[in-house]
Coordinates of C-alpha atoms and ligand atoms in Angstrom, one line a residue:
X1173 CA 0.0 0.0 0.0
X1174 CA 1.3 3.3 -0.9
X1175 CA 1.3 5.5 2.4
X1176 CA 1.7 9.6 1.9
X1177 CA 3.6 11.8 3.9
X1178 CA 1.2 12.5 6.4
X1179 CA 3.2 15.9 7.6
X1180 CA 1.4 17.2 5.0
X1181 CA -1.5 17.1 6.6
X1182 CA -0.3 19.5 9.1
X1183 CA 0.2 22.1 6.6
X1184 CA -2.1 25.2 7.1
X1185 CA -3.9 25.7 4.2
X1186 CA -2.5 26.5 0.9
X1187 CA 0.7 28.6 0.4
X1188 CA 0.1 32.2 0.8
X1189 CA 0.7 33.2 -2.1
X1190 CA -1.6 30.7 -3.8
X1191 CA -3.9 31.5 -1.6
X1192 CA -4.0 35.3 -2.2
X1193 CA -4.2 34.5 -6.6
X1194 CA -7.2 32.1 -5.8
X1195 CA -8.8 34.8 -3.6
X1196 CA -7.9 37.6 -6.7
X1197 CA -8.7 35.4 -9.2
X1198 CA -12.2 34.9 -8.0
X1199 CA -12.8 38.5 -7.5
X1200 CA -11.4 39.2 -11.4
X1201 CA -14.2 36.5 -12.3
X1202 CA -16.9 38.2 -10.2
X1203 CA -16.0 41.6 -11.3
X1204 CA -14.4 41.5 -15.1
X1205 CA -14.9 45.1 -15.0
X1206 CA -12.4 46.1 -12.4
X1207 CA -9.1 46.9 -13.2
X1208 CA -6.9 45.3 -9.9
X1209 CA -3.3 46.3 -9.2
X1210 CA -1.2 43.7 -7.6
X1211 CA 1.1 45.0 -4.9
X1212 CA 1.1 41.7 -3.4
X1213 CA 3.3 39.1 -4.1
X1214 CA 6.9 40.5 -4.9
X1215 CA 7.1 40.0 -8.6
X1216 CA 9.4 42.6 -10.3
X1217 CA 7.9 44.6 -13.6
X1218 CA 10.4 46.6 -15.0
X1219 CA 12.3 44.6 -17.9
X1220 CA 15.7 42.9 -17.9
X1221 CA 19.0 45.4 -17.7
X1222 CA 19.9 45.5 -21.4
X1223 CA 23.7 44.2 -20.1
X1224 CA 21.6 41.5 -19.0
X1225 CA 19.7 41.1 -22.1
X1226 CA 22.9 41.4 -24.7
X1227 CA 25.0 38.8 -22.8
X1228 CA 21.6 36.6 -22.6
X1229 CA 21.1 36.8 -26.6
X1230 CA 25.4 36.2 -27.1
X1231 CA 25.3 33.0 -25.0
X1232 CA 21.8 32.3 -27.1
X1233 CA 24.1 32.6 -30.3
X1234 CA 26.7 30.5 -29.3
X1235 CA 24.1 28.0 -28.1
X1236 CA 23.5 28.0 -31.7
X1237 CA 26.6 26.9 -33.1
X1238 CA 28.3 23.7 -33.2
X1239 CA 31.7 25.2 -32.4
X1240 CA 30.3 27.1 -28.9
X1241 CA 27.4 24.7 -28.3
X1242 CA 27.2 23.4 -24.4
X1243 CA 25.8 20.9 -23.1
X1244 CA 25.1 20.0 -19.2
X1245 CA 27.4 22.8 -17.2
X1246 CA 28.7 22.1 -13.8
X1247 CA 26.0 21.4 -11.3
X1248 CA 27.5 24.2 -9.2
X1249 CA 27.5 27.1 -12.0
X1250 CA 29.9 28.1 -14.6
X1251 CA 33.1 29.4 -13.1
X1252 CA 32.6 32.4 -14.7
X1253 CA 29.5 33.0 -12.6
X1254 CA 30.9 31.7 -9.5
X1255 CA 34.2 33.8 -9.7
X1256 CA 32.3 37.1 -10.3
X1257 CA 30.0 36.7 -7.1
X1258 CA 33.0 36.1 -5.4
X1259 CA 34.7 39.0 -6.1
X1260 CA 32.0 41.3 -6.6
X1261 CA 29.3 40.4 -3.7
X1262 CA 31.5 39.2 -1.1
X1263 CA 35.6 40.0 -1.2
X1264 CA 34.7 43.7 -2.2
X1265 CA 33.2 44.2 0.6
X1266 CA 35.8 42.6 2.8
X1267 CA 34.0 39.1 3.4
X1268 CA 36.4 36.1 2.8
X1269 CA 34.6 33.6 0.4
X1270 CA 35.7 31.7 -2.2
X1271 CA 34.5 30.8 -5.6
X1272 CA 34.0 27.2 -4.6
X1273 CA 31.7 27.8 -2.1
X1274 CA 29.1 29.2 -4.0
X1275 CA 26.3 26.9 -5.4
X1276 CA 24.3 28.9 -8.3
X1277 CA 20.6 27.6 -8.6
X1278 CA 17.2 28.5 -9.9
X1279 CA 15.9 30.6 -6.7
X1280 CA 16.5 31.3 -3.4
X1281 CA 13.2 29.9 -2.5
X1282 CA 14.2 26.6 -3.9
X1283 CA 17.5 26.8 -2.1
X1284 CA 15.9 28.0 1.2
X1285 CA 13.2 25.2 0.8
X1286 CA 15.8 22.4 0.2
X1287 CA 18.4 23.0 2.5
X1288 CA 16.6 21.8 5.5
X1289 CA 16.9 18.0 4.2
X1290 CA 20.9 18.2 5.4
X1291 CA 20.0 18.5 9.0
X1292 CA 18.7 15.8 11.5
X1293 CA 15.0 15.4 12.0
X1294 CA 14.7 16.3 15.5
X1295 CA 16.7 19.3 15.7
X1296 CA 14.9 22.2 17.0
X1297 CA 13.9 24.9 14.7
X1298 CA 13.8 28.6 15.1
X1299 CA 11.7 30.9 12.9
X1300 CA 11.2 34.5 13.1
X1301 CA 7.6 35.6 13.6
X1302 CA 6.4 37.1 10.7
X1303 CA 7.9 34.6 8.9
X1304 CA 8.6 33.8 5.3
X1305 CA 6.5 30.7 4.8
X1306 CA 8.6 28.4 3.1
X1307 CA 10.9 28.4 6.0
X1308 CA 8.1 26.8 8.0
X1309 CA 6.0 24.9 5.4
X1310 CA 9.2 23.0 4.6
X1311 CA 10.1 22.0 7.8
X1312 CA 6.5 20.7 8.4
X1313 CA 6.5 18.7 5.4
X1314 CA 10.3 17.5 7.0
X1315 CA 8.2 16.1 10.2
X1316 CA 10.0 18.7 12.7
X1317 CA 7.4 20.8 13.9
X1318 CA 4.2 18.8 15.2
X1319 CA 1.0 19.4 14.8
X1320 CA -0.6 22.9 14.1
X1321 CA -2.8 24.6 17.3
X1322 CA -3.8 27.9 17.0
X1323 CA -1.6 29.2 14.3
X1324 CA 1.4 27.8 16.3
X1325 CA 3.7 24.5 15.3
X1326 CA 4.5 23.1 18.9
X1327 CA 8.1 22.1 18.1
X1328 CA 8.9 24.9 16.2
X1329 CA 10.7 28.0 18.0
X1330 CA 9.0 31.1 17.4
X1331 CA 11.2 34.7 17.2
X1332 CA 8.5 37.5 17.8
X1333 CA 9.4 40.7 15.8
X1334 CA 7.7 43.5 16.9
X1335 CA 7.5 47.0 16.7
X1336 CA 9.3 46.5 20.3
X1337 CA 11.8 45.1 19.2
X1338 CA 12.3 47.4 15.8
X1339 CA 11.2 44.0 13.9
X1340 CA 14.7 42.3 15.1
X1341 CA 14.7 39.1 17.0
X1342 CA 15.8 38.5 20.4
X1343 CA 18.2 35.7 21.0
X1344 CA 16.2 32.9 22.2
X1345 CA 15.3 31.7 25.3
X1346 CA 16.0 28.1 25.2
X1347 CA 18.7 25.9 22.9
X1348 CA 17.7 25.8 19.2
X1349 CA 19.9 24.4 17.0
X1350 CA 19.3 26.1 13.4
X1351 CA 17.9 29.8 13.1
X1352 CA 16.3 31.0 9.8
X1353 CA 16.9 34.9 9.7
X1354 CA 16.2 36.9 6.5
X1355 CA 17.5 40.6 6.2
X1356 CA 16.7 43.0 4.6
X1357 CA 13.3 41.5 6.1
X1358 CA 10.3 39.9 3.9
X1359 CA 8.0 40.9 5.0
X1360 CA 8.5 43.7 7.6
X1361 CA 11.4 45.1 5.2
X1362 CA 13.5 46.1 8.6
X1363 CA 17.1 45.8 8.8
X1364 CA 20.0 44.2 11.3
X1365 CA 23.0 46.3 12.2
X1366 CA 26.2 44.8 12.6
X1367 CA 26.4 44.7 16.4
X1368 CA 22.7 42.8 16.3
X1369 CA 24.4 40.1 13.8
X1370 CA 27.0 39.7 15.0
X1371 CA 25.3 38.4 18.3
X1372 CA 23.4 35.9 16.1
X1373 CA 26.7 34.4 15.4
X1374 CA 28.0 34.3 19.0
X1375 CA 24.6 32.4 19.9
X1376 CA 25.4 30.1 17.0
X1377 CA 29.0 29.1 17.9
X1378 CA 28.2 29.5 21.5
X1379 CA 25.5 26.7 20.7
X1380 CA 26.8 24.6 18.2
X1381 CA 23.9 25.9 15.8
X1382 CA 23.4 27.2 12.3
X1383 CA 22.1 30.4 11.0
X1384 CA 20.7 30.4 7.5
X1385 CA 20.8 33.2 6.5
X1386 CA 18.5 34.8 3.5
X1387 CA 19.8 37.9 1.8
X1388 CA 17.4 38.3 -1.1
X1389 CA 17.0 41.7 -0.8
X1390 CA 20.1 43.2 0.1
X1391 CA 20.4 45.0 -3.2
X1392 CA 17.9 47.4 -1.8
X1393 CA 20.0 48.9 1.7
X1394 CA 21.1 52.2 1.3
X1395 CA 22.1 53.0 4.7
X1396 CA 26.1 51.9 4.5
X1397 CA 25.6 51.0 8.1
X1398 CA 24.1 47.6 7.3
X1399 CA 25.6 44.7 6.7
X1400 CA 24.5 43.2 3.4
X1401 CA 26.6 39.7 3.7
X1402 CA 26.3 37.8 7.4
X1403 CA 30.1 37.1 6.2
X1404 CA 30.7 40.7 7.0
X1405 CA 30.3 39.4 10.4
X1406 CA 33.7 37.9 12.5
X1407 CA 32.9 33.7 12.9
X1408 CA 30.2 33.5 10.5
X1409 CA 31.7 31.6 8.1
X1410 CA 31.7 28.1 10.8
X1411 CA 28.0 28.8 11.2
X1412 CA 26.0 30.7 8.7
X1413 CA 24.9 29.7 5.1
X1414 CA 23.8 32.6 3.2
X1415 CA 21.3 32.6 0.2
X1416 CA 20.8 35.4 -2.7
X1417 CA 19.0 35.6 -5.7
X1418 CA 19.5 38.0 -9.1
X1419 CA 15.6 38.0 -9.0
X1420 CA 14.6 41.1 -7.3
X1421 CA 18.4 42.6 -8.0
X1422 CA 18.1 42.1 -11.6
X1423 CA 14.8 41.3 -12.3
X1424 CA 15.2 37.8 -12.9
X1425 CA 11.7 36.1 -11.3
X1426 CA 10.7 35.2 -14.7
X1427 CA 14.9 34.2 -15.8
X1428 CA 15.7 32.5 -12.6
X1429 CA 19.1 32.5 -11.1
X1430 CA 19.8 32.5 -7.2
X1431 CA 23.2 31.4 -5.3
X1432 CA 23.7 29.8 -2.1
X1433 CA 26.9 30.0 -0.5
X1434 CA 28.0 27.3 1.7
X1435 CA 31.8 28.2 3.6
X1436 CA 34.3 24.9 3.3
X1437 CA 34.7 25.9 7.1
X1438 CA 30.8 25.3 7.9
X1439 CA 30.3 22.1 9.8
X1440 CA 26.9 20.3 11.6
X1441 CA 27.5 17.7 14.0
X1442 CA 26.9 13.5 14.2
X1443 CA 25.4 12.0 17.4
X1444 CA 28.6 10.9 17.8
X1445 CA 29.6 14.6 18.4
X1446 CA 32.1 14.5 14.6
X1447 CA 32.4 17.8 12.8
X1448 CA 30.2 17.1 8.9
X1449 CA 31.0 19.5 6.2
X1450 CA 28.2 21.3 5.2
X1451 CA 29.7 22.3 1.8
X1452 CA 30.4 18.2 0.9
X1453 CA 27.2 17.7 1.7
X1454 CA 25.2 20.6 -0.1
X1455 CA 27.5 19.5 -2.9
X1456 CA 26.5 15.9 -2.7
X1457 CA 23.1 16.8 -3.1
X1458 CA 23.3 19.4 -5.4
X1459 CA 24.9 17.2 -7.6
X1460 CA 22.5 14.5 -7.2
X1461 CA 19.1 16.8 -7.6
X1462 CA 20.1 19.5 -9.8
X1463 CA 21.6 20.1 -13.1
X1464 CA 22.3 23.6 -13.3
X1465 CA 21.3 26.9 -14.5
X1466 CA 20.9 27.2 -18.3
X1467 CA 23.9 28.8 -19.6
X1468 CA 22.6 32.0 -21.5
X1469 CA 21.1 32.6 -18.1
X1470 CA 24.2 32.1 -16.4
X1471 CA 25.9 34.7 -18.8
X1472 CA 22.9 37.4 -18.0
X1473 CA 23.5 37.0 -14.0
X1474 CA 27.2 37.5 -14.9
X1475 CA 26.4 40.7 -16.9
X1476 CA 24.8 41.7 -13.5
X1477 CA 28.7 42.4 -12.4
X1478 CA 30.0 44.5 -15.1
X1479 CA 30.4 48.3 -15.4
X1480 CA 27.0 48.7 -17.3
X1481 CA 25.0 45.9 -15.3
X1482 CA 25.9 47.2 -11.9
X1483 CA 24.3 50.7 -13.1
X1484 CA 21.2 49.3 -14.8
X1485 CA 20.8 46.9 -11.5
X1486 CA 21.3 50.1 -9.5
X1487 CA 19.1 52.0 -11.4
X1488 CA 16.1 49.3 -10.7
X1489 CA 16.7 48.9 -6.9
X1490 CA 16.8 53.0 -7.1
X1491 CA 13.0 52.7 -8.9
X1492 CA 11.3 49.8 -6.7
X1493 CA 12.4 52.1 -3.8
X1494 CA 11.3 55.0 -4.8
X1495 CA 8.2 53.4 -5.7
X1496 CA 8.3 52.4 -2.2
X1497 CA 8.4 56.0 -0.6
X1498 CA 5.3 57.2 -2.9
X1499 CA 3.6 54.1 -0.4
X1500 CA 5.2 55.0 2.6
X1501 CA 4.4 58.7 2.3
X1502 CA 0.9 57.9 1.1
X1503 CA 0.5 55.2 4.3
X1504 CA 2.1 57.8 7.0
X1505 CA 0.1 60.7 5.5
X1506 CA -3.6 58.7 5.9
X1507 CA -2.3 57.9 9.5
X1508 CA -0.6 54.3 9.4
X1509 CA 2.4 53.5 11.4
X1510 CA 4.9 51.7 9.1
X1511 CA 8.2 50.2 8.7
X1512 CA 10.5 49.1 5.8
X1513 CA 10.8 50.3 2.2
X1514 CA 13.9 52.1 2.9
X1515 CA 16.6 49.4 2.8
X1516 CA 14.0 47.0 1.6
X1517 CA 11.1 47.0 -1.0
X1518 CA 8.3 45.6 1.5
X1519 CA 6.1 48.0 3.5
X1520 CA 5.3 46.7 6.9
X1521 CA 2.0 48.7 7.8
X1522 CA -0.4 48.4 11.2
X1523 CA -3.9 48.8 10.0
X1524 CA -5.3 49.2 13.2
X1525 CA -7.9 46.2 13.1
X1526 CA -7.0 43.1 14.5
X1527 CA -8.1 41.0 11.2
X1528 CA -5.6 41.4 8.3
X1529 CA -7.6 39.2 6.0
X1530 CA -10.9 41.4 6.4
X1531 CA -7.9 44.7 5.7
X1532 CA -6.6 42.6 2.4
X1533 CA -10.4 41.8 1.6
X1534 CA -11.5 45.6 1.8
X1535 CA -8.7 46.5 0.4
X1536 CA -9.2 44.1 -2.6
X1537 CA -13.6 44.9 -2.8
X1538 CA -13.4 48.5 -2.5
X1539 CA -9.6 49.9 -3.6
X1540 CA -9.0 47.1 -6.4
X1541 CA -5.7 46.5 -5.0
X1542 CA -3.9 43.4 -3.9
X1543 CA -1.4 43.6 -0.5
X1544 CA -0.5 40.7 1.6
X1545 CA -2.4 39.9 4.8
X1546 CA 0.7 40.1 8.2
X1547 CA -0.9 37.1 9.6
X1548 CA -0.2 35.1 6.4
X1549 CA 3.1 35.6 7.8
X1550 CA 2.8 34.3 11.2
X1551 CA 0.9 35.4 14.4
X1552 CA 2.9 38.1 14.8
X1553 CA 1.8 40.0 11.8
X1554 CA -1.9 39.8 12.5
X1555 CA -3.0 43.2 12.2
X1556 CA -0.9 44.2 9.5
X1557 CA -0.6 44.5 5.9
X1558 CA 2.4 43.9 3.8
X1559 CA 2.6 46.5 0.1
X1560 CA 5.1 45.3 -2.1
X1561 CA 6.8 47.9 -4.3
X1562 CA 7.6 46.2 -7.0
X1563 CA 4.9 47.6 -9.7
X1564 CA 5.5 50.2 -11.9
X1565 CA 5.5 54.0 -11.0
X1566 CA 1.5 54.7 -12.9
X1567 CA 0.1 51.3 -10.6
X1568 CA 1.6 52.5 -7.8
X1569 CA 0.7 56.0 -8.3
X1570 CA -3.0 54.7 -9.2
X1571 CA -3.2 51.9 -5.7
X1572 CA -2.2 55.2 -3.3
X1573 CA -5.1 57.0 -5.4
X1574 CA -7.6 54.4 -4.6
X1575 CA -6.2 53.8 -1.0
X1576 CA -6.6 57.3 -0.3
X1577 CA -10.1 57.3 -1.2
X1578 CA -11.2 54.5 0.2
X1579 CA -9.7 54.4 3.3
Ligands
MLT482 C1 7.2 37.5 -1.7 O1 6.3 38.2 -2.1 O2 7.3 37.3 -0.5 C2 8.2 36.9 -2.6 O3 8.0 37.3 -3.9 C3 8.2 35.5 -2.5 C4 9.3 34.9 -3.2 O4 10.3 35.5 -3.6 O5 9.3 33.6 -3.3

């Protein structure tokens, strides 16, 4: 008899953002009329960076003659890919990480999903609340958090973020052995300084634990303050894993390219107490699961890093954000206190009712425009919205009209 994963069950519902296009999708059918802007999910708008674009079309070329044809590339990513993240991401700004260590992939989701299957099934899990839901989702379908009750997965650690707290986690209370964090933050959009990192990775080599770390959107900080790699941070390399993705940078959510980086130095533990490398393993699997990136894609990422892709990259960050102040000034202005969209492109907004999903559902019925409900993130972000600012400037422009006379 064929038996199913019966984690699955414990899932709560569908993913968020399936959940939100079923909801939208029904209210198109209802109302074919209506014109709805989607600040919702964050899915880029603006087209390809044309450096992006020529290198794409070259490698297309070559693709098309038997002299430059290729084949299956290296699991890991082309060297020429893996050499120009090095430099340009990490040993520019002073963080020590080599070539080898970085695993280019299809999305940082993916790689954020997939990761957990390295570590142990009863290791105890901490997750930031709001919260990212594949971090969670994947762990339940893993079998490490129990059962659901009231919104809460009992073996799963929970990291409020809070206005209190400025939306940064405390340290935790009890032992936990691997810690999701994700800055600049989806979905609160708040950063870490250096001093708060940098006593992440104390707690993890005080404990033996392992911070993955998910910097998606660190393209967007503008204060030279904050960090943009946890490697910029002393230790980190024995106990952090880092993950970015060219999608929001470059516009690639359509392309798909992401990296993870996995440090030769980063070691897990057997019962038996013996040091694993992390990067052998990731490798092992990588190679086992995955066959790569295609290789015109890999040659638009590595456009990304020359003189005319790192100004046309620029150039979009500099547009989603200030896409993102036209919300924050339009939020502040009707009354809303709000966080985020200045290093980030996520607007964390209080709406002042306790029910997002009746917020998203006005929001949706009366404004025509799509935002993401806080508790869809985790109990924490119940009575808040998340805006995305990834639209273009006339959407946006239109959703703070509507907003503005609606609310
Ligand atoms: C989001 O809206 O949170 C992101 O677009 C989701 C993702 O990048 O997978």
């Amino acid at each position: 008899m064929i038996l199913v994963n019966e984690n699955y069950a414990k899932l709560q519902s569908s993913y968020l953002f399936a959940d939100i296009a079923k909801r939208v999708k029904a209210y198109q059918a209802a109302h074919p009329d209506q014109t709805v802007i989607r600040l919702g999910i964050g899915d880029v708008t603006e087209p390809l960076p044309p450096a992006c674009v020529a290198a794409m079309h070259k490698a297309v070329d070559e693709m098309a003659a038997a002299a430059t044809f290729r084949g299956y590339g290296p699991e890991q990513g082309y060297d020429f890919l893996r050499e120009a993240i090095a430099a340009n991401d990490y040993r520019a700004r002073g963080a020590a990480v080599d070539a080898d260590e970085i695993f280019v992939s299809d999305g940082a989701k993916c790689d954020t999903a997939n990761i957990q299957e390295l570590f142990g099934a009863k290791i105890t899990v901490a997750v930031p609340d709001p919260v990212y839901p594949v971090y969670v989702d994947t762990n339940v379908m893993a079998g490490r958090t129990g059962a659901c009750r009231s919104g809460r997965y009992g073996r799963l650690v929970y990291l409020p973020c809070t206005a209190e707290n400025g939306y940064v986690p405390a340290l935790p209370e009890q032992p936990v052995d691997l810690i999701y964090l994700c800055f600049p933050n989806n979905p609160t959009g708040a950063t870490a300084t250096h001093a708060q990192l940098s006593a992440w990775v104390q707690y993890a080599r005080a404990n033996k634990a392992l911070i993955l770390f998910d910097a998606a959107y660190e393209a967007f900080i503008r204060n030279p303050e904050i960090p943009h790699s946890i490697y910029e941070i002393e230790g980190a390399r024995e106990v952090a894993i880092e993950f970015r993705s060219f999608s929001k940078t470059a516009g690639f959510t359509g392309t798909r390219c992401a990296f993870t980086v996995v440090p030769k130095t980063c070691v897990a533990y057997t019962r038996a107490g013996d040091t694993v490398s992390l990067h052998a393993l990731w490798n092992r699997r990588h190679t086992t699961k995955f066959n790569g990136v295609s290789y015109p894609v890999q040659r638009a990422a590595e456009a990304v890093y020359s003189a005319e892709g790192r100004q046309q990259t620029r150039a979009l960050s500099d547009f989603y954000l200030a896409n993102a102040k036209i919300i924050r000034d339009t939020m502040a202005d009707l009354g809303f206190a709000l966080t985020g969209g200045e290093n980030g492109p996520y607007i964390w907004i209080q709406t002042g009712t306790r029910d997002s999903w009746k917020f998203f559902d006005r929001l949706l019925e009366r404004a025509q425009v799509v935002v993401t409900p806080g508790s869809g993130f985790g109990r924490c972000g119940e009575g808040y919205i998340r805006i995305s600012a990834f639209n273009s400037r006339v959407r946006v422009e239109e959703a703070m009209t509507r907003i503005r006379r609606v609310l």
